[in-house]
Short mmCIF file of C-alpha atoms in Angstrom, two decimals:
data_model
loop_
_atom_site.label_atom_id
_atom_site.label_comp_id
_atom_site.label_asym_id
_atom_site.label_seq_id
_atom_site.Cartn_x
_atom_site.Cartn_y
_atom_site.Cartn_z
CA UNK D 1264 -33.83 -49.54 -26.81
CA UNK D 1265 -35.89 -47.50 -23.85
CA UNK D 1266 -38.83 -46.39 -23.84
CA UNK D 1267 -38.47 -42.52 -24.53
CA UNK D 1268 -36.19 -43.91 -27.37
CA UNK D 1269 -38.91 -43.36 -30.36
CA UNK D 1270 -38.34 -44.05 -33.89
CA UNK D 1271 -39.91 -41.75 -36.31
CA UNK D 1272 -41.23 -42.71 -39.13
CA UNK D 1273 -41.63 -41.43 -42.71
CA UNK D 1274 -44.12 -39.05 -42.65
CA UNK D 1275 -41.61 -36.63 -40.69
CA UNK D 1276 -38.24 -37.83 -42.61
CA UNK D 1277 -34.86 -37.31 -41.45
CA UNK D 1278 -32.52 -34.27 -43.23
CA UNK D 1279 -29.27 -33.65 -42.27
CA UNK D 1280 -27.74 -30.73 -42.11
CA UNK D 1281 -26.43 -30.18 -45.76
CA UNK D 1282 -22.91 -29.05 -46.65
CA UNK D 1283 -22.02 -26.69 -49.74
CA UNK D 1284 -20.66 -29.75 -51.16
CA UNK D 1285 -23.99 -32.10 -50.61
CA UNK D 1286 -25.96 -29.03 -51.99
CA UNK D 1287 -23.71 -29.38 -55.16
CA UNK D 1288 -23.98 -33.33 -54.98
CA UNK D 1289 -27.86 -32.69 -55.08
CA UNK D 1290 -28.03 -31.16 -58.20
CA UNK D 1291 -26.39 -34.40 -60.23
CA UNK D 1292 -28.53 -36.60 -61.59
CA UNK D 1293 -29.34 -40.09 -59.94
CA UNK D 1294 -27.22 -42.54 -61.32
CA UNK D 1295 -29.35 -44.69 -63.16
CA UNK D 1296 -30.16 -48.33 -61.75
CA UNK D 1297 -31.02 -51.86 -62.86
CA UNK D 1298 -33.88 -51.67 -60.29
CA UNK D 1299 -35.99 -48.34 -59.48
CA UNK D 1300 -35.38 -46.79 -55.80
CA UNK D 1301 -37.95 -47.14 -53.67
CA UNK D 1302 -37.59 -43.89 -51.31
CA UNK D 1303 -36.36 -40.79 -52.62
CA UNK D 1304 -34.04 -40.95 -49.59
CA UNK D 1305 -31.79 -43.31 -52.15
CA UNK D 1306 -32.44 -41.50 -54.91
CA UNK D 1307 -30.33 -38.45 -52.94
CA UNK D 1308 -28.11 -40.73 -51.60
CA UNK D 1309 -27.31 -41.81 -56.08
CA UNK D 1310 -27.19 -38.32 -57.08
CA UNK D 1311 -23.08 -37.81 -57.72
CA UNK D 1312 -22.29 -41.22 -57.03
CA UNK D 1313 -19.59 -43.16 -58.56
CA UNK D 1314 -19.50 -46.99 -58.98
CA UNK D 1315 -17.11 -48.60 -57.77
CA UNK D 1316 -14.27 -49.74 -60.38
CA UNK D 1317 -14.56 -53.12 -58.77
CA UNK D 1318 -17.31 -55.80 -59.59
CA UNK D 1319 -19.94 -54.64 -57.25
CA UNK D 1320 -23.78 -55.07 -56.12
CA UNK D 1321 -25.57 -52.04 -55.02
CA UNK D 1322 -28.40 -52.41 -52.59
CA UNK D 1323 -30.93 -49.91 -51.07
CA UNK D 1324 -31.07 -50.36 -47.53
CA UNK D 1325 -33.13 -48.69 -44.33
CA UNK D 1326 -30.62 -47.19 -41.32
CA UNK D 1327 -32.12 -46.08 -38.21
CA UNK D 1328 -30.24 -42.45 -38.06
CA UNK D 1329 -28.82 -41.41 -34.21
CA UNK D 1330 -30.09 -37.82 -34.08
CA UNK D 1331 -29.19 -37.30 -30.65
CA UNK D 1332 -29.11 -39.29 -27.85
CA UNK D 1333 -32.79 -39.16 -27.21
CA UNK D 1334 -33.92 -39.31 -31.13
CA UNK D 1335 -33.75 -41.41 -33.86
CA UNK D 1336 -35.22 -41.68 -37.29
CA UNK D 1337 -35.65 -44.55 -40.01
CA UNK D 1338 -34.11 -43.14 -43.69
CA UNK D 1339 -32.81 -44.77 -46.43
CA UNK D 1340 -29.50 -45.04 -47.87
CA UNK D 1341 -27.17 -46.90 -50.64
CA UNK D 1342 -24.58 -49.46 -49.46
CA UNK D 1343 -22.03 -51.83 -51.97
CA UNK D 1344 -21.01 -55.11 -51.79
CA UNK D 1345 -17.40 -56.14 -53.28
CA UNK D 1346 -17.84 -59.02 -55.10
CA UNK D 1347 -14.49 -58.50 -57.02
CA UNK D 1348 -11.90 -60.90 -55.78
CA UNK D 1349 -15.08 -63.28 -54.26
CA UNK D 1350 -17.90 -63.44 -56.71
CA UNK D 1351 -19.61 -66.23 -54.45
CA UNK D 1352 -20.85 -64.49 -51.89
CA UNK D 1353 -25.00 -65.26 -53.26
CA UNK D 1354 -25.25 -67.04 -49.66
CA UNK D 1355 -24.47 -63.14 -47.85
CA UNK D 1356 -26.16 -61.46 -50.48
CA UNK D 1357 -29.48 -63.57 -49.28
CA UNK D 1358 -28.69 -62.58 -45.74
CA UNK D 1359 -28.60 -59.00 -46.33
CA UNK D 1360 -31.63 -59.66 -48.92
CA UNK D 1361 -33.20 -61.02 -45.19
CA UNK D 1362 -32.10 -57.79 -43.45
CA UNK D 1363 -34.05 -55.60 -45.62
CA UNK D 1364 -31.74 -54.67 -48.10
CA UNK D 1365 -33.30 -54.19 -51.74
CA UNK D 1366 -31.07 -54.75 -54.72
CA UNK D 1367 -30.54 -51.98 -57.30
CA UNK D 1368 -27.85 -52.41 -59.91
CA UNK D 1369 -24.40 -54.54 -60.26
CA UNK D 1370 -21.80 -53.92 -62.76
CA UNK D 1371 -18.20 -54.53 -63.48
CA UNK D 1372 -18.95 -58.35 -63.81
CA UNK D 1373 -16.13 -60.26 -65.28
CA UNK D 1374 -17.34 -62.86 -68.09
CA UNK D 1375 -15.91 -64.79 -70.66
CA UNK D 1376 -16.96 -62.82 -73.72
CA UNK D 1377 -15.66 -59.53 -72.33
CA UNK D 1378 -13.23 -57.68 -74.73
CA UNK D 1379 -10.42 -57.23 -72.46
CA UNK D 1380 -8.66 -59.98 -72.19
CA UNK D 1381 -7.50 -59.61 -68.31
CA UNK D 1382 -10.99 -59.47 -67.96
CA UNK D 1383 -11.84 -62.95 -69.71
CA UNK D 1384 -9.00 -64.68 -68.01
CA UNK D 1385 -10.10 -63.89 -64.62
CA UNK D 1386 -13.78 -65.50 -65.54
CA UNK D 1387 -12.47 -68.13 -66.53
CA UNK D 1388 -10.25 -68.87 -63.75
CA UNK D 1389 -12.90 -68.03 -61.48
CA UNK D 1390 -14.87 -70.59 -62.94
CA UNK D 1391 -17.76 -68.06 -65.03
CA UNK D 1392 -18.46 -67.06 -61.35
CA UNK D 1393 -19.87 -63.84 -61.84
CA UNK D 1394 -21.87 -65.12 -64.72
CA UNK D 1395 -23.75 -67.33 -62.13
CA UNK D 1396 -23.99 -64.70 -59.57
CA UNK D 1397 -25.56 -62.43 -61.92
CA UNK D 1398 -28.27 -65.71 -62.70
CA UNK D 1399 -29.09 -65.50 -58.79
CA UNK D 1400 -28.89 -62.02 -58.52
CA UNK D 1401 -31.51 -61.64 -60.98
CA UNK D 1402 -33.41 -64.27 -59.50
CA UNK D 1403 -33.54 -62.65 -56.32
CA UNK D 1404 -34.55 -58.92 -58.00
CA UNK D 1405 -37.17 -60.71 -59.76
CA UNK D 1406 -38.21 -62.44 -56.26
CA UNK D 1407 -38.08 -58.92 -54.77
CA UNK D 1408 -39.79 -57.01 -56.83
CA UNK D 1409 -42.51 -59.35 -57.19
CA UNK D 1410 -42.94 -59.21 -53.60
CA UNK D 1411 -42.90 -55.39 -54.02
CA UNK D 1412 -45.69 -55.75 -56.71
CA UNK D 1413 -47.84 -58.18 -55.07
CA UNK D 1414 -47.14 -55.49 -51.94
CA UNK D 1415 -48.51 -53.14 -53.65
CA UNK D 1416 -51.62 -54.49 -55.26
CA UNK D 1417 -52.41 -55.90 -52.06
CA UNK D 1418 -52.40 -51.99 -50.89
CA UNK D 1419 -54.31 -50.95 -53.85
CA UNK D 1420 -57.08 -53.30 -53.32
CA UNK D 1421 -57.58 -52.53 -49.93
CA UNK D 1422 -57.70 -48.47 -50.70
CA UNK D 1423 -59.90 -49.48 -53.41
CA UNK D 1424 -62.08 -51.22 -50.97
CA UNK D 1425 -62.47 -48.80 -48.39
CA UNK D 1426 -63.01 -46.19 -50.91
CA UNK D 1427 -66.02 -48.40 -52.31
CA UNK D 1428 -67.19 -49.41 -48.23
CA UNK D 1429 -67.48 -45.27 -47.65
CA UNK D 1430 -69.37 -44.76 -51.40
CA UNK D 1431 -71.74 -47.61 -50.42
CA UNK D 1432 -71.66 -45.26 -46.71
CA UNK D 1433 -72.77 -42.15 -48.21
CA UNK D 1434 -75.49 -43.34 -51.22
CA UNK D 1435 -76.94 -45.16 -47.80
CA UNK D 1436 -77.23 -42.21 -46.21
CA UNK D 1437 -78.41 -40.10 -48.86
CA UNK D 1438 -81.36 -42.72 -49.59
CA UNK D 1439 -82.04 -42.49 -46.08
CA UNK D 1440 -82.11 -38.53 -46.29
CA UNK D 1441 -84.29 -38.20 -49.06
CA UNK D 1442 -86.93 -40.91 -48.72
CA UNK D 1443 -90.12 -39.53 -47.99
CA UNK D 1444 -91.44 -38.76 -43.92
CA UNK D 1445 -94.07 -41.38 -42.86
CA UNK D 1446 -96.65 -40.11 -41.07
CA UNK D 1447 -97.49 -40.86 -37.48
CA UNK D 1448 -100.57 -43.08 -38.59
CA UNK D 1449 -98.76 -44.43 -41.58
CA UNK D 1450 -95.98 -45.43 -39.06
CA UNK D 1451 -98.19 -47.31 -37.17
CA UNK D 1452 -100.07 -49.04 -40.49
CA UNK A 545 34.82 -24.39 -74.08
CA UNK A 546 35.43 -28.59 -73.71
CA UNK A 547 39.11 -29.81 -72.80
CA UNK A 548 39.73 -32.40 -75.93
CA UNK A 549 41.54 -35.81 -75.45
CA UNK A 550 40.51 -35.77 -71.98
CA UNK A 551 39.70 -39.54 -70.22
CA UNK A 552 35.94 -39.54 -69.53
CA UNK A 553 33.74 -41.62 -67.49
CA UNK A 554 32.12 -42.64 -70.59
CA UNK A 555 35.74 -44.27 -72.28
CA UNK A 556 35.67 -46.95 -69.19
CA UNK A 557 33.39 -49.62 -68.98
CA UNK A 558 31.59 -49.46 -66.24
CA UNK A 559 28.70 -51.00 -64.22
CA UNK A 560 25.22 -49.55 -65.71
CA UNK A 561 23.32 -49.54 -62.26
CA UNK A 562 24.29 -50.65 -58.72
CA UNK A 563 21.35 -51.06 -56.20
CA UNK A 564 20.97 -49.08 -52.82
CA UNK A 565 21.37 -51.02 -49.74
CA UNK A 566 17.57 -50.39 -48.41
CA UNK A 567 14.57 -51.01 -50.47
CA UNK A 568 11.59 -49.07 -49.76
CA UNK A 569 8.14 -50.72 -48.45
CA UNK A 570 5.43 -49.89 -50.85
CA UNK A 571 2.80 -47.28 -49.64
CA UNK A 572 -0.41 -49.60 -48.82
CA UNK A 573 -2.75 -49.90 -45.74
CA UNK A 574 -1.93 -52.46 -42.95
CA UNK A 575 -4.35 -55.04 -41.66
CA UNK A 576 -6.43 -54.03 -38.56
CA UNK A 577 -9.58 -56.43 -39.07
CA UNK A 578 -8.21 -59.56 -37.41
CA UNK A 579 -8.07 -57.93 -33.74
CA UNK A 580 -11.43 -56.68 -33.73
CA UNK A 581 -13.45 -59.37 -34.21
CA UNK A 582 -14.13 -63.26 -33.27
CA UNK A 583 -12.03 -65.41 -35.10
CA UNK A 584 -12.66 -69.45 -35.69
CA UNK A 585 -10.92 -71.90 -37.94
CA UNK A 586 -12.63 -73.18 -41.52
CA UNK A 587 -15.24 -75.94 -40.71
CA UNK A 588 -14.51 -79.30 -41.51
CA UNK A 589 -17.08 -81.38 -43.99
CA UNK A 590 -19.15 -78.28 -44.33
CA UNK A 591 -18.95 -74.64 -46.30
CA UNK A 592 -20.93 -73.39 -43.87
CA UNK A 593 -20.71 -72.34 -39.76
CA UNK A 594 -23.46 -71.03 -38.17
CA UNK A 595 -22.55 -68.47 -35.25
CA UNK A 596 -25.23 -68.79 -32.76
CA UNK A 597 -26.98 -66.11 -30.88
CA UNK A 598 -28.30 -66.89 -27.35
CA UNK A 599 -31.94 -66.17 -26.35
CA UNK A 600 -33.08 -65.02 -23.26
CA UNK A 601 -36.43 -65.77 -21.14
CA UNK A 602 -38.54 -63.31 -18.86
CA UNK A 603 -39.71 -63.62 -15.41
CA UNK A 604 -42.94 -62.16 -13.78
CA UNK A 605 -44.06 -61.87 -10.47
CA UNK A 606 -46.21 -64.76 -9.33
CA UNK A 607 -48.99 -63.97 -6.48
CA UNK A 608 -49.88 -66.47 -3.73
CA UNK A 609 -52.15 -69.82 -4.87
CA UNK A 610 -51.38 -68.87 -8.22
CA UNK A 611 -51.09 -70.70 -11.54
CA UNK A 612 -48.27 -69.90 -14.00
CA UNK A 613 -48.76 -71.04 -17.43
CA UNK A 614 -46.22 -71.93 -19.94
CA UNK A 615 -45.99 -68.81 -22.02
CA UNK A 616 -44.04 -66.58 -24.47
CA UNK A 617 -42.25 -65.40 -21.47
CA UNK A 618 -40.78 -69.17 -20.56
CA UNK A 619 -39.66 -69.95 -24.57
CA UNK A 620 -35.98 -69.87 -24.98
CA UNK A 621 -35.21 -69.59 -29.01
CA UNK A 622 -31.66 -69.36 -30.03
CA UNK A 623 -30.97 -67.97 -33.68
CA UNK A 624 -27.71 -68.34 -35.93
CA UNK A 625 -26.10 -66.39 -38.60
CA UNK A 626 -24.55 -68.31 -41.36
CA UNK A 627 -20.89 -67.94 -42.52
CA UNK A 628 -20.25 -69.54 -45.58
CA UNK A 629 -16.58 -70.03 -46.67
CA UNK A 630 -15.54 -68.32 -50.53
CA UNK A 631 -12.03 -67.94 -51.54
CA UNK A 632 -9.93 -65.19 -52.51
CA UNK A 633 -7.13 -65.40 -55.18
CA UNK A 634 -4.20 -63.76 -56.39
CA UNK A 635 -2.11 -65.29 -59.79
CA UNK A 636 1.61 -63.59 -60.90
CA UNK A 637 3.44 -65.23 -63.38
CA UNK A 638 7.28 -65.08 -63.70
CA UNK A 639 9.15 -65.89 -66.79
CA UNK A 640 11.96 -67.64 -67.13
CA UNK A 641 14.26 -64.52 -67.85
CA UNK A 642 13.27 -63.20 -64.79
CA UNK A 643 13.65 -66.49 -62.41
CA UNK A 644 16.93 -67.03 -64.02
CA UNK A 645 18.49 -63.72 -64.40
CA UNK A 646 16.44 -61.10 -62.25
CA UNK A 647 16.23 -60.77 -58.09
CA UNK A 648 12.70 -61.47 -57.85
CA UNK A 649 11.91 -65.11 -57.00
CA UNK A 650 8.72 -67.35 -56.28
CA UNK A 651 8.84 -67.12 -52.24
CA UNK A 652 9.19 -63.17 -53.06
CA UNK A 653 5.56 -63.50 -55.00
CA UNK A 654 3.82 -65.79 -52.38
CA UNK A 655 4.85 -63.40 -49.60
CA UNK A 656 3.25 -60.54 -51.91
CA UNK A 657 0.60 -62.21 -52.79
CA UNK A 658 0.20 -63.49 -49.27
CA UNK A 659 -0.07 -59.57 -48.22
CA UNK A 660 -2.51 -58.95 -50.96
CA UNK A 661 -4.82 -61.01 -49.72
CA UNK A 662 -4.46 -59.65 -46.25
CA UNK A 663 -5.50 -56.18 -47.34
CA UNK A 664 -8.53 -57.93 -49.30
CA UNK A 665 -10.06 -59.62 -46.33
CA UNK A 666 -9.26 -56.41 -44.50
CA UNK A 667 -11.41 -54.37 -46.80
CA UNK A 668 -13.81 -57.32 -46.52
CA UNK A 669 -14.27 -56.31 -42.94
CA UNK A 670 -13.98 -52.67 -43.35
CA UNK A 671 -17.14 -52.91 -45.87
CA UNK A 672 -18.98 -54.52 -43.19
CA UNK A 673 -19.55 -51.46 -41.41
CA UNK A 674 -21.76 -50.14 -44.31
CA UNK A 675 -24.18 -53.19 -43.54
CA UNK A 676 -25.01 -51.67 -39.75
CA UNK A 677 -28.62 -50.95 -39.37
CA UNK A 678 -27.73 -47.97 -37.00
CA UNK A 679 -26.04 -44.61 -38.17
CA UNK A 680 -24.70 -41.50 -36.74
CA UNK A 681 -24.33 -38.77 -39.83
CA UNK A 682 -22.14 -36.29 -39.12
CA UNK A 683 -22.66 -32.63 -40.56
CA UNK A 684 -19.09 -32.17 -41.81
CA UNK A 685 -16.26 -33.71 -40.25
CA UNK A 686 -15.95 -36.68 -37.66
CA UNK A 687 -16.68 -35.45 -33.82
CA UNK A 688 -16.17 -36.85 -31.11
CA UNK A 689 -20.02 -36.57 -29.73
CA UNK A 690 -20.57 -38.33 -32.61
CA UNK A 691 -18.28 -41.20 -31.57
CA UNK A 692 -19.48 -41.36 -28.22
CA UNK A 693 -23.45 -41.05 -29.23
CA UNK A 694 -22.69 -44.28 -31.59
CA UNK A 695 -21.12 -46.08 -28.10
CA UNK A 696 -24.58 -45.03 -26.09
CA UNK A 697 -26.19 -46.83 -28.25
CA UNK A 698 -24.24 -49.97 -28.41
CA UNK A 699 -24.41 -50.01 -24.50
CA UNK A 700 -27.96 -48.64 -24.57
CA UNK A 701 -28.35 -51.78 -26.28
CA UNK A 702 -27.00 -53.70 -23.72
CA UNK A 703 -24.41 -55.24 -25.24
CA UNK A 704 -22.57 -57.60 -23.18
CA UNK A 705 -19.09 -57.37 -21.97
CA UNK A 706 -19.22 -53.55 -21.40
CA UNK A 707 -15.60 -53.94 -19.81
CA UNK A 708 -14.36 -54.40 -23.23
CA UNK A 709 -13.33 -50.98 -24.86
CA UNK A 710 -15.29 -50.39 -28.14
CA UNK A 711 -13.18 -50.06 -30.89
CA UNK A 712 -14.19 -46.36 -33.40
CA UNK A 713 -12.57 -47.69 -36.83
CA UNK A 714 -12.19 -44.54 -38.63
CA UNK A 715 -10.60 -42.88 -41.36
CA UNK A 716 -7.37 -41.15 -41.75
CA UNK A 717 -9.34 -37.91 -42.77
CA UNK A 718 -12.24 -38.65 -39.56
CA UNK A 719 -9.01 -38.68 -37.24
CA UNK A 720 -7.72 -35.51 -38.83
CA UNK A 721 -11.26 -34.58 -37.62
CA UNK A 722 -11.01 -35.29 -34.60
CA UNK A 723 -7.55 -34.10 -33.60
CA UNK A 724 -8.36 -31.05 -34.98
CA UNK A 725 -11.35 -30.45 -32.56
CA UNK A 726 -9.46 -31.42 -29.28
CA UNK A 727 -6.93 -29.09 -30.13
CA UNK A 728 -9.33 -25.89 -31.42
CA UNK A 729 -11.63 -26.97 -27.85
CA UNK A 730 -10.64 -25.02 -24.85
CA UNK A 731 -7.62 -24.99 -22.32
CA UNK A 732 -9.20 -27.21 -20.19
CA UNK A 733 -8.52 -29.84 -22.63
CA UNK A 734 -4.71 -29.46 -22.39
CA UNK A 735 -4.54 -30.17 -18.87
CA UNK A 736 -6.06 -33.28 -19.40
CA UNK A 737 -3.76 -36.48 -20.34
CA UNK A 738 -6.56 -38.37 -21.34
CA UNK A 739 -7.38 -35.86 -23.93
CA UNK A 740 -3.37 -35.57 -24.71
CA UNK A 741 -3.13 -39.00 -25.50
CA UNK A 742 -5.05 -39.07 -28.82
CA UNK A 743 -2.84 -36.55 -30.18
CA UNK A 744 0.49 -37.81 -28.63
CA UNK A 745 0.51 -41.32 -29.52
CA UNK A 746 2.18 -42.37 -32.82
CA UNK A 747 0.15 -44.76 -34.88
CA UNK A 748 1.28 -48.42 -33.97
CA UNK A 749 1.80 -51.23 -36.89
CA UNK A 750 -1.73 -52.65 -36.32
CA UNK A 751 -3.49 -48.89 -36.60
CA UNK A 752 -3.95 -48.14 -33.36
CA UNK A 753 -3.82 -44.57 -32.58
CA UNK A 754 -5.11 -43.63 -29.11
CA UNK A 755 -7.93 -44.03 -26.80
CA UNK A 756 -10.56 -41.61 -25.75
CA UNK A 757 -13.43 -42.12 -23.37
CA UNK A 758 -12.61 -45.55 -23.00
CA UNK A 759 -12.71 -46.05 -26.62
CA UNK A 760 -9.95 -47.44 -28.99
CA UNK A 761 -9.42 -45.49 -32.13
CA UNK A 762 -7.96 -47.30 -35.13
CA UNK A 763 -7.18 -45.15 -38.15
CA UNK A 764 -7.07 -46.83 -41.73
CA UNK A 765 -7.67 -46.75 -45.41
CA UNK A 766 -9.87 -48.78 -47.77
CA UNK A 767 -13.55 -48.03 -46.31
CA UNK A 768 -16.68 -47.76 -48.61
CA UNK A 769 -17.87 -44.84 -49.32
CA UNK A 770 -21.49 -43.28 -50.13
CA UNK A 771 -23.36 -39.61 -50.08
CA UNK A 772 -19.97 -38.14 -50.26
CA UNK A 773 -18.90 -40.21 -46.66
CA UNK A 774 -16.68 -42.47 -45.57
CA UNK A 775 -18.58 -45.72 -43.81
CA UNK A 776 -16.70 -45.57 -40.80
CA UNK A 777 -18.26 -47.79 -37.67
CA UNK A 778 -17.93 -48.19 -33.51
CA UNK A 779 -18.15 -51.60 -32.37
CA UNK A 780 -17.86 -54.23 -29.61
CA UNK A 781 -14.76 -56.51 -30.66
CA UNK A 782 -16.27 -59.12 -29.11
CA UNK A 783 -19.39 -59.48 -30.15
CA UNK A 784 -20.46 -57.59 -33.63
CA UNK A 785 -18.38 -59.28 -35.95
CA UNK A 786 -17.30 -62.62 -36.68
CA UNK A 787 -15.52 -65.02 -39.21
CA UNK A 788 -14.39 -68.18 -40.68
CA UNK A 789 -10.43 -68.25 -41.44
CA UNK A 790 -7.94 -70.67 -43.01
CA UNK A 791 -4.83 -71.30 -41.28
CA UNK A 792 -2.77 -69.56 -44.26
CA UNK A 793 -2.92 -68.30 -48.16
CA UNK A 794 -2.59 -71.50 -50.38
CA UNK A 795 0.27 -71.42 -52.97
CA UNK A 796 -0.44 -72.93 -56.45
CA UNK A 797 2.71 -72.97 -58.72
CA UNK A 798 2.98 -74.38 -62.02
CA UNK A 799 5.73 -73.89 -64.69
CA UNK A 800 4.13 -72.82 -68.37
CA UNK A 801 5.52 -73.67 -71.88
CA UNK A 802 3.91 -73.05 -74.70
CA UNK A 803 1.43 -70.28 -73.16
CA UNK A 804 5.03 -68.33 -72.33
CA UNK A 805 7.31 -70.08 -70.30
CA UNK A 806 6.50 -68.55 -67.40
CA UNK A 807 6.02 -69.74 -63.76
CA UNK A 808 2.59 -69.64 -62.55
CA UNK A 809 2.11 -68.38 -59.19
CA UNK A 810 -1.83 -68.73 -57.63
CA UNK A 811 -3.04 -67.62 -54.10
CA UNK A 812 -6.09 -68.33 -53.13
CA UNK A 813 -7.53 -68.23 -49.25
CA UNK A 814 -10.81 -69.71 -47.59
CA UNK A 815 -12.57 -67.12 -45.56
CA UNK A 816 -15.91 -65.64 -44.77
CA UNK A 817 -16.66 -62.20 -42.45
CA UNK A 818 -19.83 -61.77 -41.31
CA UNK A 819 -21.99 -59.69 -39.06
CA UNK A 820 -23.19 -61.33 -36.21
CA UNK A 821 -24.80 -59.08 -33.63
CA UNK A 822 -26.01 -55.68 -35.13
CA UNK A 823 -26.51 -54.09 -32.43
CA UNK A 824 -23.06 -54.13 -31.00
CA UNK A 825 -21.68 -51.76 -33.98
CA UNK A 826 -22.93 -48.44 -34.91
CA UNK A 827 -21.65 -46.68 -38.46
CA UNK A 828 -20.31 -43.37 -38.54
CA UNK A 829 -20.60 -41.57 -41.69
CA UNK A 830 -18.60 -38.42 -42.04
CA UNK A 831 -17.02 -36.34 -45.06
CA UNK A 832 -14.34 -38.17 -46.79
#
């Protein structure tokens, strides 16, 4: 990058032009997740979305949007993994996990005790593989949001800190306001 | 009114079917994957390759009787991505009525299957573009200022080997897209062959379709989609993605009694595709 490339952050978040068919999108409900979005960037991007009819992991990611060629802006978005005809893929899962990305939700997992019988078969033939991915996929939710929590209490206690530091602040300077005027000779007593 | 004691078609015995001389392909996607990015064989004793990334140092300007320090500036750090091989399968079975009696065989399955699991890799590499940190949106349909603002950034980026056309891997419906703008654009456009030879050009076998602006356009099916867009992407061939690959699709056969008699037919391939320098792809979302 440049340096008149800038990156904007949140505070002034990145819309794109909407369609008559995103507008319609937006008014579906979120799909509903494992894992609670972070940004309501991803929220939008779950509104009207389908999961895939595949085995599948679903991850909330950051993207750095192009806006033009002088302009870009940080947003959030939605991106799947296949994990159909590989379910051991927990060593790129980590690497995206290392990226950034956050996972949400996985579904269409094949295990032995499914009903449908195609569906058994190819567990076992894989070995229960998506059985253990789901193990280390919870694992690494668990790891993730824990991070997120411990995030976020860190962020709490400082707010709660500073809040306290300018209290302390302003019942200083309100003593200091309203305690009595020595006088000149008093001073020097 | 019917002519009685007439000889019919139906009094003769006759063959029931006869079959035509050509048999037609079925309709799925070819592969386009293996071109466009670095290939290396499986590794040996290991599940794992690392693809390395070189680092880079920094030099400053040094004045007269001056003393340079070892700093940040004079560390060289080189960092890898890991591939680690998984397989892919594909099982048929064929029963013995069919092997004895019908016209599909066991070497007609393997080459099947062995195309099955071409398209699954493909899509394998056609989902990577989903995992790119850097996105152009467009507003409705694919442009080509879109294309090109995704290539400014890969070069803005520096990417080496610049000499190497960039490769847009798009969508059937973003190519529509884009077609459709050269020819609703202006006269000018016309007179220009460069512009012609997008639209000219028939698709070839590995989805090549034309090259604009010193970019490659590849046209294909299977790409994830998200936000009501396809997760189309512009990268360096070279450099943005890489992978691990067997030499072929591994054929497991075994005959079955008592779960059918049937003959067993298992594919299964070693392979990993991952992403290896970010910034030499950009992904281009557009309507699907």
């Amino acid at each position: 990058m440049t340096t008149q490339d800038t990156i904007q952050t949140d505070d002034s978040s990145y819309t794109p032009q909407l369609t008559q068919r995103d507008r319609i999108r937006l008014k579906k409900p979120p799909f509903a997740t494992k894992y609670q979005p972070l940004h309501p960037e991803t929220v939008d991007a779950l509104r009207g979305w389908t999961p895939p009819r595949v085995a599948y992991v679903l991850f909330e990611r950051w993207v750095i949007h192009l806006v033009s060629d002088a302009e870009k802006r940080k947003t959030y978005d939605i991106a799947t993994l296949d994990v159909e005809g590989r379910p051991e893929q927990i060593a790129k899962i980590r690497t995206l996990v290392n990226k950034g990305f956050r996972i949400l939700h996985w579904g269409n997992f094949h295990y032995a005790s499914d009903k449908d019988e195609e569906s058994q078969k190819k567990a076992v033939m894989y070995g229960h593989a998506w059985a253990k991915l789901e193990e280390d996929l919870v694992r690494e939710a668990e790891k993730q949001q824990g991070d997120y929590r411990a995030k976020e209490a860190l962020e709490e206690n400082e707010a709660l800190r500073q809040k306290l530091a300018a209290y302390e602040a302003k019942e200083k300077a309100a003593q200091k306001a309203s305690a009595p005027k020595l006088t000149a000779k008093e001073a020097t007593n | 009114m019917g002519v009685a004691n007439l000889t019919e078609y139906s009094n003769s015995v006759n063959y029931p079917k006869v079959l035509s001389d050509l048999i037609s392909p079925a309709f799925v996607k070819s592969v386009i994957g293996l071109n466009l990015l670095h290939a290396e064989d499986l590794p040996v004793r290991s599940m794992v390759k690392q693809f390395r990334k070189e680092g880079s140092l920094t030099a400053a300007a040094l004045a007269e009787s001056t003393a340079l320090a070892i700093d940040a500036n004079g560390e060289l750090t080189r960092t890898a991505v890991d591939a680690t091989v998984a397989k892919c399968a594909v099982s048929s079975g064929l029963t013995v009525e069919q092997l004895r009696f019908g016209d599909i065989d066991l070497a007609t399955i393997a080459d099947k299957q062995a195309n099955a699991i071409a398209r699954y890799v493909d899509n394998d590499f056609l989902a990577g573009a989903a995992n790119l940190s850097t996105a152009v949106t467009s507003t409705a349909g694919l442009t080509i200022d879109d294309v090109m603002l995704g290539q400014y950034n890969i070069y803005n980026s520096e990417c080496p080997n610049k000499e190497v056309q960039l490769a847009a891997v798009i969508a059937h419906k973003g190519f529509y897209q884009i077609k459709k703008e050269i020819v609703q654009s202006g006269a000018s456009a016309w007179t220009n062959p460069q512009m012609l030879a997008i639209l000219q050009g028939a698709p070839q076998a590995n989805n090549f379709v034309g090259s604009l602006g010193s970019i490659d356009f590849y046209a294909t099916s299977g790409f994830a989609t998200g936000s009501g867009d396809n997760k189309q992407m512009i990268i360096h061939p070279m450099w943005c993605f890489a992978g691990v690959f067997d030499t072929s699709p591994q054929l497991v056969s075994t005959m079955k009694g008592s779960e059918g008699l049937y003959q067993e037919a298992v594919s299964y391939y070693f392979y990993d595709i991952i992403e290896w320098n970010d910034a030499a792809g950009v992904l281009l979302n557009s309507d699907t």
